[in-house]
Amino acid sequence: MPLRPASKPAAFLFHIGALLFLLALGYAFFAPPHSAPPPTYFGVGGDPLSFIWFLNWWPFAAQHHLPLFHTSYVNAPFGENLAWRAGVIGLALLAAPFTLKFGALAVYNTLMLAAPGLSGWGAYLAAYELSEDTAASLTAGLVFGFSNFMLGHLLGHLNLSLTFAIPFCLWACLAAAKHGWSTRRLALLLGLALAFEFGVSQELYATLLIFGALAAATLYALHPPARAALARLLPGVSLGIGASLVILSPLIWQMLRGYAGGSHSVASPADFSVDLLGFILPTPITRLGGHWLAPLTNKFGGNTAEDGNYNSLPLLLLLAYIARTHRAAPAVRVLAGFAALACLLALGPYVHVLGAEVSTAPWLPASVLPFLKSMLPARFMLYAWLAIALLLACWLAAPGRKPPRYALLAACLVFILPARGYDRNWTRLPIPAVFTNGAIPPGSRILILPESQVEMGYQYAAGLRFSLAAQGYLGTGAPARLARWPLYRALFVQKYQAALPRINPPMLAAFLAQYGVQAVVVTGDFAPGHTPAPASAAVAALLQRAGWLPAGAGADSELFHPPANNPPPDAAQLAAFMRMPAPEQRGLNIRLEQNWVHAIRLMARLTGLNPAPLLAFYAAHAHPPLPVDAIR
């Protein structure tokens, strides 16, 4: 018999107990080491610092009467449109009292620790409506909350880790159909949940609407008796979506206004699609085999955080067995079909095998449409994992002997356990003293080199006392006017920093003068008797060749001030600099741009069309290091 509470009060206590258990499990697994001194944050790279900055920005902007959706604190003097960034505004506003009291760093760490438990609890609630079995539902919560998708994004994507609202919306629809909720009640719950999800991740809000429609279509096609229930739910769902759009209308208006300015930073769907072999090959975040197979899985597109499709061969075989032997059960049939559909769409516009494109895939038409092209197909695996978790719950709760099923599932889940050390993925960010000792006057516009995507952490630690000129990692992309400078990639893209010594010093001086940079901080080990890192030494030497003056060095940084006479370049000088070759264009790194230009010109010759409009469009959106007219 399924394990279920005997009364509604008992069910409520069971649900609260499941929440506390999942939260405690997440904290126990991911808790920071006691020896970690602040500032220490959960995750790796620059993404966590961006979310910390955003959690701080919204209450900071409100306190100082600044524009909420535009900031000049990064990429000055042009600033950034924040409406199209992953700004977690919903979380930031709800957590604002705690942010003001404890700081954005503490709030970020708390949310990340709570994310797997809260997301798993949403899956638990949905599974309980389907199975009415507490143990099976709790297992579903564990599978979803600690899935490979969640473990990957816990490396630093707060907006993709706190996904509670997605299974919660499913729970609301299941509960409304099962218990006969009124249209108003369903619309109210869905409206609030959808608005919250939009405030966490606009992308997941959009994909939730798409996959919600696909789930309804799958149910309609595979289980005809449910069509009447779907018709009854439609008014409440429609009103809920409408209510969320009304709540979100100010933010949506800002996004529509800034669409042209934000669209250039969207990553490629083809680059962030799951690999076909990723379903059976473990990535480095997986304990069994992840390290051994890293030379293969590193060929997958995107990065490890986005490779959330690893199910393991044993679990895939178990799911195939369940789908075949229990296909008479409507829930199993529908969930299996929906999971397969989500996995198919997660392949993106092209099927990749070890990073190589082998054929087209169903998402190709959608990947070129406005708005839809902003979605990264690899993240569709969130819905596949939710369907898999619910499918396992239905199987565990089905009549029959339960212990062998739990034992078999436990044996399969061993293959997707996280790697050793993953649970201690905490990063220490030492803050150079120059940012906190008053050496930089308040309101200064500064540049921090060499670029390392931690500048947002330095700015947050300094209380936003300065703005960042031409830099500030809030996602991908850069203002087009900055990216057109030939020195841009060598100066601001880490993989090109070997070309720092080849930057033209007068061009660097003109770049800094053009954008009013008042100080440059070179980070690195400048303590007496120590040799600075090569990139730091190259930047310091380059600045001195450009006429900038050392103004003091600490153990971990060196401060440079501009020369006394540092006028911005005139139009003729700017044009001359823009015609100069990029310092990193030697070798393979501009062949892609050359190939695009060659392809456009070849198409023009074959069709007789004028290539100028396409070349101008490419130059405006791709920002090649060479002017297209210089590529022959």
C-alpha positions as MATLAB code, in Angstrom:
seq = 'MPLRPASKPAAFLFHIGALLFLLALGYAFFAPPHSAPPPTYFGVGGDPLSFIWFLNWWPFAAQHHLPLFHTSYVNAPFGENLAWRAGVIGLALLAAPFTLKFGALAVYNTLMLAAPGLSGWGAYLAAYELSEDTAASLTAGLVFGFSNFMLGHLLGHLNLSLTFAIPFCLWACLAAAKHGWSTRRLALLLGLALAFEFGVSQELYATLLIFGALAAATLYALHPPARAALARLLPGVSLGIGASLVILSPLIWQMLRGYAGGSHSVASPADFSVDLLGFILPTPITRLGGHWLAPLTNKFGGNTAEDGNYNSLPLLLLLAYIARTHRAAPAVRVLAGFAALACLLALGPYVHVLGAEVSTAPWLPASVLPFLKSMLPARFMLYAWLAIALLLACWLAAPGRKPPRYALLAACLVFILPARGYDRNWTRLPIPAVFTNGAIPPGSRILILPESQVEMGYQYAAGLRFSLAAQGYLGTGAPARLARWPLYRALFVQKYQAALPRINPPMLAAFLAQYGVQAVVVTGDFAPGHTPAPASAAVAALLQRAGWLPAGAGADSELFHPPANNPPPDAAQLAAFMRMPAPEQRGLNIRLEQNWVHAIRLMARLTGLNPAPLLAFYAAHAHPPLPVDAIR';
ca = [
       0.000    0.000    0.000;
       1.254    3.533   -0.703;
       2.580    5.423    2.297;
       0.160    8.314    2.818;
      -0.998   10.336    5.849;
      -4.425    9.574    7.235;
      -5.774   13.153    7.401;
      -5.234   16.635    5.988;
      -3.438   17.923    9.119;
      -1.175   14.889    8.996;
      -0.539   15.498    5.265;
       0.392   19.102    6.028;
       2.883   17.965    8.658;
       4.311   15.397    6.238;
       4.775   18.120    3.624;
       6.507   20.467    6.055;
       8.680   17.598    7.221;
       9.653   16.849    3.619;
      10.596   20.502    3.101;
      12.752   20.593    6.228;
      14.403   17.303    5.305;
      15.291   18.477    1.784;
      16.575   21.821    3.037;
      18.656   20.123    5.745;
      20.052   17.677    3.201;
      21.084   20.492    0.890;
      22.747   22.396    3.713;
      24.500   19.310    5.057;
      25.871   18.473    1.632;
      26.872   21.963    0.487;
      27.670   23.720    3.782;
      30.806   25.881    3.668;
      33.970   24.674    5.356;
      34.393   26.228    8.796;
      37.883   27.430    7.893;
      36.706   29.573    4.964;
      37.229   33.275    5.774;
      34.997   35.897    4.193;
      34.364   36.894    1.522;
      33.638   33.336    0.372;
      30.835   32.444   -2.008;
      29.314   29.207   -3.273;
      30.204   28.447   -6.886;
      33.026   29.166   -9.285;
      33.894   31.869  -11.803;
      32.339   35.259  -12.314;
      28.653   34.291  -12.447;
      28.147   34.117   -8.648;
      29.644   37.603   -8.274;
      27.191   38.921  -10.862;
      24.257   37.580   -8.851;
      25.704   38.995   -5.626;
      26.029   42.345   -7.396;
      22.420   42.174   -8.601;
      21.055   41.235   -5.170;
      22.820   44.332   -3.882;
      21.954   46.594   -6.824;
      18.162   46.727   -6.599;
      17.947   47.913   -2.957;
      21.037   50.105   -3.501;
      19.456   51.784   -6.538;
      16.172   52.310   -4.691;
      17.965   53.812   -1.685;
      19.997   56.212   -3.837;
      17.139   57.095   -6.226;
      18.964   55.649   -9.245;
      17.311   54.241  -12.397;
      16.449   50.628  -11.630;
      16.887   49.222  -15.121;
      19.952   51.085  -16.274;
      23.295   51.471  -14.549;
      26.434   53.435  -15.357;
      28.387   51.608  -12.660;
      29.498   49.059  -15.270;
      30.646   49.556  -18.850;
      30.897   53.288  -18.222;
      30.358   55.713  -19.828;
      27.646   53.896  -21.814;
      26.292   51.788  -18.968;
      24.144   48.673  -19.150;
      20.484   47.988  -19.756;
      19.638   45.614  -16.898;
      16.220   44.528  -18.151;
      17.771   41.828  -20.372;
      20.240   40.595  -17.798;
      19.712   37.713  -15.403;
      19.092   40.199  -12.612;
      16.913   38.028  -10.277;
      14.881   41.131   -9.460;
      12.094   39.088   -7.856;
      14.496   37.440   -5.420;
      16.310   40.702   -4.784;
      13.148   42.601   -3.861;
      11.875   39.831   -1.577;
      15.261   39.495    0.072;
      15.942   43.254    0.261;
      15.391   43.517    4.064;
      17.883   40.709    4.626;
      20.305   42.188    2.102;
      20.262   45.521    3.895;
      20.785   43.767    7.223;
      23.291   41.009    6.378;
      24.661   41.921    2.949;
      24.152   40.476   -0.523;
      26.933   37.906   -0.101;
      25.211   36.220    2.849;
      21.831   36.337    1.091;
      23.298   34.799   -2.075;
      24.947   31.945   -0.158;
      21.732   31.257    1.744;
      19.650   31.147   -1.423;
      22.102   28.825   -3.143;
      22.118   26.454   -0.178;
      18.310   26.471   -0.098;
      17.876   26.097   -3.881;
      18.084   22.282   -4.224;
      15.825   21.719   -1.218;
      13.168   24.213   -2.336;
      13.214   22.978   -5.933;
      13.034   19.389   -4.773;
      10.091   20.238   -2.510;
       8.173   21.616   -5.482;
       8.701   18.292   -7.263;
       7.658   16.477   -4.082;
       4.318   18.339   -3.999;
       3.615   17.596   -7.665;
       4.574   13.947   -7.231;
       2.330   13.624   -4.184;
      -0.679   14.808   -6.175;
       0.056   12.107   -8.737;
       0.993    9.211   -6.462;
      -0.355   10.033   -2.966;
       2.702    8.188   -1.663;
       4.954   10.169    0.659;
       8.062    8.014    0.252;
       7.785    7.917   -3.538;
       7.156   11.668   -3.655;
      10.139   12.386   -1.433;
      12.272   10.275   -3.760;
      11.038   12.370   -6.679;
      12.036   15.509   -4.787;
      15.521   14.100   -4.222;
      15.932   13.121   -7.875;
      14.821   16.516   -9.158;
      16.411   18.747   -6.527;
      19.781   17.003   -6.762;
      19.695   16.091  -10.443;
      22.635   16.551  -12.776;
      20.937   19.688  -14.121;
      20.706   21.242  -10.669;
      24.222   20.229   -9.652;
      25.613   21.869  -12.773;
      23.840   25.162  -12.271;
      24.679   25.222   -8.575;
      28.191   26.026   -9.786;
      27.019   29.607  -10.007;
      23.621   30.143  -11.661;
      21.230   31.294   -8.962;
      18.504   32.017  -11.511;
      18.607   28.435  -12.832;
      18.986   26.721   -9.461;
      16.006   28.191   -7.618;
      13.336   26.522   -9.775;
      10.691   25.893   -7.125;
       8.001   27.824   -9.030;
       8.097   25.443  -12.016;
       7.000   22.232  -10.233;
       4.757   24.395   -8.024;
       2.798   25.490  -11.114;
       2.409   21.840  -12.090;
       1.245   21.005   -8.576;
      -1.364   23.777   -8.736;
      -2.764   22.439  -12.024;
      -2.831   18.841  -10.733;
      -4.472   19.890   -7.460;
      -7.035   22.031   -9.287;
      -8.000   19.136  -11.565;
      -8.072   16.619   -8.728;
      -9.854   18.661   -6.066;
     -12.081   20.824   -8.230;
     -10.542   24.195   -7.425;
     -12.283   27.301   -8.632;
     -10.934   29.209  -11.620;
     -10.140   32.168   -9.388;
      -8.067   30.117   -6.949;
      -6.027   28.486   -9.708;
      -5.509   31.815  -11.495;
      -4.330   33.497   -8.296;
      -1.779   30.797   -7.448;
      -0.499   30.526  -11.005;
      -0.313   34.294  -11.437;
       1.823   34.719   -8.315;
       4.026   31.711   -9.095;
       4.590   32.792  -12.699;
       5.356   36.373  -11.689;
       7.858   35.095   -9.140;
       9.494   32.847  -11.734;
       9.807   35.764  -14.142;
      11.513   37.725  -11.383;
      13.994   34.882  -10.966;
      14.569   34.034  -14.625;
      12.803   35.530  -17.630;
      14.140   32.664  -19.728;
      12.619   29.986  -17.506;
       9.327   31.891  -17.425;
       9.200   31.770  -21.232;
      10.238   28.129  -21.446;
       7.712   27.243  -18.721;
       4.914   28.618  -20.887;
       6.219   26.702  -23.913;
       6.713   23.412  -22.099;
       3.460   23.836  -20.214;
       1.709   23.985  -23.586;
       3.709   20.976  -24.791;
       2.782   19.054  -21.630;
      -0.904   19.818  -22.227;
      -0.558   18.727  -25.857;
       1.161   15.498  -24.789;
      -1.591   14.777  -22.272;
      -4.251   15.579  -24.883;
      -2.688   13.217  -27.426;
      -1.732   10.283  -25.169;
      -4.626   10.263  -22.694;
      -7.936   11.294  -24.333;
     -10.016   10.909  -21.117;
      -8.098   13.859  -19.644;
      -9.259   16.260  -22.348;
     -12.318   17.340  -20.377;
     -10.135   18.159  -17.348;
      -7.804   20.173  -19.604;
     -10.752   22.173  -20.863;
     -11.809   22.938  -17.294;
      -8.312   24.099  -16.377;
      -7.871   26.323  -19.420;
      -9.712   29.413  -18.042;
      -7.760   29.367  -14.783;
      -4.426   28.857  -16.548;
      -5.171   31.637  -19.047;
      -6.193   34.045  -16.294;
      -3.107   33.108  -14.292;
      -0.833   33.913  -17.226;
      -2.707   37.150  -17.779;
      -2.412   38.095  -14.105;
       1.335   37.468  -14.170;
       1.700   39.694  -17.240;
      -0.181   42.486  -15.485;
       2.067   42.180  -12.420;
       5.142   42.114  -14.629;
       4.100   44.841  -17.059;
       6.662   47.447  -15.849;
       9.545   45.019  -16.298;
       8.209   43.701  -19.623;
       7.924   47.266  -20.897;
      11.544   47.899  -19.963;
      12.592   44.715  -21.767;
      10.695   45.660  -24.916;
      12.236   49.122  -24.868;
      15.725   47.689  -24.460;
      15.407   44.673  -26.751;
      17.819   46.006  -29.389;
      20.386   46.889  -26.756;
      20.202   43.568  -24.960;
      19.895   41.116  -27.814;
      23.565   41.296  -28.796;
      24.591   39.529  -25.594;
      22.527   36.374  -26.111;
      24.611   33.176  -26.312;
      24.241   30.865  -29.293;
      21.610   28.087  -29.004;
      23.853   25.843  -31.090;
      26.721   26.283  -28.625;
      24.533   25.628  -25.572;
      22.740   22.464  -26.614;
      23.179   19.054  -25.023;
      25.420   16.493  -26.656;
      23.870   13.205  -27.738;
      26.534   11.248  -25.864;
      25.994   13.444  -22.819;
      23.068   11.233  -21.790;
      25.454    8.344  -21.051;
      28.884    9.958  -20.542;
      29.462   11.462  -17.064;
      30.834   14.994  -16.843;
      33.458   16.156  -14.298;
      30.770   16.951  -11.718;
      29.891   13.223  -11.555;
      31.691   10.938   -9.115;
      31.816    7.703  -11.132;
      33.779    8.144  -14.335;
      33.531   11.918  -14.540;
      37.257   12.509  -14.143;
      38.291    9.634  -16.409;
      36.051   10.698  -19.276;
      36.797   14.432  -19.016;
      38.938   14.398  -22.214;
      35.794   13.301  -24.085;
      33.119   15.310  -22.277;
      35.193   18.493  -22.509;
      34.398   18.380  -26.217;
      30.720   19.017  -25.425;
      29.425   22.487  -26.281;
      28.851   25.218  -23.708;
      30.395   24.329  -20.351;
      30.081   21.804  -17.562;
      27.360   23.799  -15.805;
      25.123   23.527  -18.886;
      25.664   19.800  -19.545;
      22.674   18.750  -17.468;
      21.541   15.773  -19.534;
      23.627   13.022  -17.957;
      21.186   10.320  -16.850;
      23.627    7.378  -16.850;
      23.038    4.232  -18.863;
      21.562    2.244  -15.917;
      18.968    4.941  -15.180;
      18.075    5.257  -18.871;
      17.557    1.497  -19.072;
      15.388    1.618  -15.947;
      13.286    4.435  -17.408;
      12.870    2.494  -20.666;
      11.807   -0.566  -18.668;
       9.240    1.473  -16.701;
       7.868    3.094  -19.844;
       7.440   -0.295  -21.505;
       6.085   -2.402  -18.646;
       3.798    0.299  -17.176;
       2.627    1.988  -20.371;
      -0.959    1.092  -19.503;
      -0.801    3.642  -16.684;
      -1.751    7.048  -18.168;
       0.641    9.006  -15.945;
       3.610    6.835  -16.942;
       2.739    7.036  -20.620;
       2.342   10.819  -20.601;
       5.404   11.523  -18.456;
       7.619    9.238  -20.540;
       6.455   10.896  -23.740;
       6.978   14.388  -22.346;
      10.471   13.536  -20.997;
      11.465   12.170  -24.408;
      10.136   15.329  -26.095;
      12.070   17.610  -23.724;
      15.276   15.631  -24.327;
      14.749   15.870  -28.083;
      14.324   19.648  -27.980;
      17.321   19.988  -25.650;
      19.488   18.759  -28.539;
      19.038   22.268  -29.933;
      19.126   23.277  -33.587;
      21.741   20.635  -34.448;
      22.551   17.171  -33.129;
      26.043   17.188  -31.625;
      28.246   14.167  -30.983;
      31.346   15.057  -28.978;
      30.866   18.656  -30.021;
      30.592   17.959  -33.761;
      27.374   18.739  -35.637;
      26.053   15.604  -37.331;
      22.542   16.630  -38.385;
      19.793   19.169  -37.899;
      17.394   18.897  -34.962;
      13.770   19.980  -34.301;
      14.689   23.208  -32.487;
      16.354   24.671  -35.598;
      13.331   26.716  -36.830;
      12.738   28.195  -33.367;
      16.406   29.076  -32.839;
      16.256   31.932  -35.349;
      12.992   33.529  -34.217;
      12.877   36.688  -32.073;
      12.835   35.962  -28.324;
      12.979   32.187  -28.915;
      16.561   32.549  -30.118;
      17.408   33.817  -26.634;
      16.623   30.420  -25.093;
      19.448   27.955  -24.566;
      18.201   24.433  -25.413;
      20.465   22.748  -22.860;
      18.261   24.268  -20.160;
      15.214   22.382  -21.460;
      16.597   19.423  -19.518;
      15.022   20.996  -16.433;
      11.637   19.814  -17.706;
      12.980   16.398  -18.676;
      14.332   15.899  -15.160;
      11.021   16.970  -13.631;
       9.162   14.453  -15.795;
      11.712   11.748  -14.921;
      11.322   12.428  -11.191;
       7.520   12.206  -11.414;
       7.741    9.074  -13.565;
       9.890    7.381  -10.934;
       7.436    8.407   -8.202;
       4.509    6.871  -10.109;
       6.482    3.661  -10.597;
       7.512    3.449   -6.940;
       3.914    4.029   -5.798;
       2.373    1.494   -8.203;
       0.985   -1.751   -6.730;
       3.604   -4.406   -6.164;
       6.637   -5.068   -3.989;
       8.314   -1.803   -3.052;
      11.711   -2.775   -1.548;
      13.135   -4.236   -4.794;
      12.088   -1.094   -6.682;
      13.764    1.246   -4.221;
      16.884   -0.936   -4.205;
      17.039   -0.951   -8.020;
      16.550    2.821   -8.212;
      19.192    3.408   -5.527;
      21.658    1.308   -7.544;
      20.954    3.451  -10.628;
      21.252    6.751   -8.754;
      24.739    5.816   -7.563;
      25.918    6.551  -11.097;
      24.822   10.212  -10.935;
      26.218   11.077   -7.504;
      28.257   14.308   -7.544;
      32.022   14.149   -7.608;
      34.109   14.332   -4.454;
      34.908   17.908   -3.667;
      31.832   19.216   -5.458;
      30.103   19.676   -2.105;
      32.884   22.060   -1.116;
      32.671   24.268   -4.163;
      33.298   27.460   -2.235;
      35.463   30.216   -3.660;
      37.470   32.713   -1.634;
      37.754   36.186   -3.140;
      40.619   38.199   -1.606;
      39.896   41.925   -1.914;
      42.962   44.068   -2.730;
      43.405   46.769   -0.127;
      43.349   49.545   -2.730;
      39.574   49.135   -3.061;
      38.835   49.629    0.624;
      41.593   51.909    1.989;
      40.407   55.147    0.367;
      43.145   55.301   -2.287;
      40.425   55.570   -4.952;
      38.245   58.688   -4.447;
      34.477   58.078   -4.299;
      32.758   58.407   -7.662;
      35.905   57.591   -9.663;
      35.740   55.811  -12.997;
      38.369   53.085  -12.916;
      39.614   50.126  -14.908;
      40.774   46.869  -13.280;
      43.298   44.799  -15.218;
      44.020   42.084  -16.127;
      40.401   41.111  -16.754;
      39.358   38.155  -14.585;
      35.549   38.510  -14.180;
      35.892   39.237  -10.444;
      35.696   43.010  -10.842;
      32.049   42.978   -9.760;
      33.132   41.417   -6.461;
      35.687   44.168   -5.895;
      33.071   46.816   -6.671;
      30.535   45.220   -4.308;
      33.125   44.941   -1.520;
      33.900   48.651   -1.944;
      30.234   49.562   -1.525;
      29.886   50.665   -5.174;
      32.152   53.640   -4.437;
      33.468   53.629   -8.012;
      32.236   52.810  -11.506;
      33.936   50.412  -13.889;
      34.999   51.880  -17.220;
      34.418   49.642  -20.247;
      34.061   46.515  -18.095;
      31.777   44.750  -15.660;
      30.709   41.119  -16.048;
      26.924   40.847  -15.874;
      26.673   38.137  -18.518;
      28.036   37.867  -22.038;
      28.569   40.556  -24.612;
      29.762   44.158  -24.496;
      28.576   47.541  -25.760;
      29.164   47.626  -29.514;
      31.111   50.884  -29.398;
      33.628   49.342  -27.018;
      33.902   46.033  -28.855;
      34.828   47.774  -32.117;
      38.192   48.861  -30.702;
      40.935   46.564  -32.093;
      42.446   46.222  -28.609;
      39.176   45.174  -26.969;
      39.552   41.419  -26.947;
      43.215   41.420  -25.936;
      42.390   43.740  -23.055;
      39.092   42.289  -21.826;
      38.854   38.641  -22.953;
      40.971   36.266  -20.892;
      41.826   33.812  -23.659;
      43.346   36.633  -25.722;
      45.453   38.184  -22.941;
      48.646   36.649  -24.275;
      48.448   39.453  -26.851;
      48.629   42.202  -24.198;
      52.266   43.145  -25.010;
      51.280   43.682  -28.662;
      48.641   46.334  -27.899;
      49.571   49.671  -29.439;
      50.407   51.996  -26.453;
      49.065   55.185  -28.116;
      45.831   53.310  -28.881;
      45.523   52.274  -25.218;
      46.157   55.862  -24.102;
      43.488   57.070  -26.540;
      41.044   54.370  -25.345;
      41.467   55.357  -21.690;
      41.196   59.078  -22.473;
      38.145   58.591  -24.712;
      36.163   57.028  -21.859;
      37.423   59.216  -19.039;
      39.279   56.570  -17.033;
      40.641   58.207  -13.883;
      42.640   55.314  -12.478;
      43.769   51.838  -13.486;
      44.271   49.144  -10.867;
      46.552   46.293  -11.879;
      45.863   43.300   -9.637;
      48.460   40.649   -8.872;
      51.242   39.887   -6.423;
      53.331   43.056   -6.212;
      54.922   42.301   -2.842;
      58.679   42.969   -2.597;
      60.684   39.979   -3.732;
      57.777   38.463   -5.681;
      57.357   38.334   -9.444;
      53.925   39.495  -10.645;
      51.898   37.170  -12.863;
      52.805   37.508  -16.571;
      49.526   39.209  -17.447;
      49.856   41.679  -14.562;
      53.447   42.496  -15.469;
      52.455   42.958  -19.124;
      49.643   45.355  -18.185;
      51.878   47.403  -15.888;
      54.552   47.719  -18.591;
      51.968   48.575  -21.238;
      50.439   51.332  -19.092;
      53.843   52.932  -18.541;
      54.532   52.830  -22.301;
      51.148   54.540  -22.767;
      52.269   57.377  -20.478;
      50.386   56.370  -17.320;
      52.139   56.948  -14.013;
      52.537   54.500  -11.090;
      50.850   55.949   -7.999;
      51.688   53.318   -5.435;
      51.842   49.550   -5.108;
      50.556   47.261   -2.412;
      51.140   43.583   -1.875;
      48.259   42.645   -4.171;
      47.824   45.562   -6.609;
      49.392   48.564   -8.248;
      47.596   51.858   -8.896;
      48.161   53.971  -12.024;
      47.076   57.560  -12.674;
      46.728   59.239  -16.073;
      49.338   61.676  -17.385;
      48.730   65.359  -16.723;
      47.963   66.046  -20.371;
      45.639   63.290  -21.553;
      43.152   64.732  -24.095;
      40.633   62.434  -25.848;
      41.532   61.599  -29.476;
      39.921   63.605  -32.263;
      37.828   62.046  -35.040;
      40.782   61.507  -37.377;
      42.823   59.779  -34.684;
      39.866   57.557  -33.755;
      39.368   56.541  -37.381;
      43.060   55.720  -37.710;
      42.992   53.554  -34.587;
      39.909   51.680  -35.790;
      41.727   50.763  -39.012;
      44.617   49.175  -37.126;
      44.780   45.366  -36.963;
      43.807   43.663  -33.753;
      46.834   42.521  -31.733;
      45.466   38.994  -31.355;
      44.557   38.435  -34.997;
      47.574   36.251  -35.653;
      46.757   32.577  -36.063;
      43.338   30.965  -35.892;
      41.387   33.420  -33.782;
      40.042   35.534  -36.650;
      39.584   32.787  -39.205;
      35.942   32.451  -38.236;
      35.358   36.114  -39.046;
      37.234   35.752  -42.315;
      35.177   32.704  -43.245;
      31.901   34.544  -42.589;
      32.944   37.420  -44.832;
      34.115   35.015  -47.532;
      30.802   33.128  -47.312;
      28.776   36.335  -47.704;
      30.807   37.369  -50.727;
      30.584   33.900  -52.277;
      26.790   33.921  -51.898;
      26.682   37.348  -53.544;
      28.682   36.094  -56.512;
      26.486   33.021  -56.926;
      23.189   34.900  -56.628;
      24.133   38.236  -58.149;
      22.994   40.063  -54.998;
      24.735   43.086  -53.533;
      26.823   41.906  -50.526;
      26.988   45.344  -48.899;
      23.805   45.086  -46.750;
      24.776   41.675  -45.358;
      28.364   42.790  -44.728;
      27.107   45.882  -42.913;
      24.695   43.787  -40.829;
      27.502   41.359  -39.935;
      29.887   44.169  -38.982;
      27.222   45.785  -36.785;
      26.321   42.613  -34.887;
      29.463   40.453  -34.838;
      32.068   43.200  -34.243;
      34.940   41.478  -36.125;
      38.472   42.510  -35.144;
      39.120   43.694  -38.697;
      36.876   45.941  -40.788;
      35.107   43.706  -43.283;
      36.535   45.729  -46.160;
      40.038   44.783  -45.009;
      39.363   41.037  -45.334;
      40.232   39.889  -48.852;
];
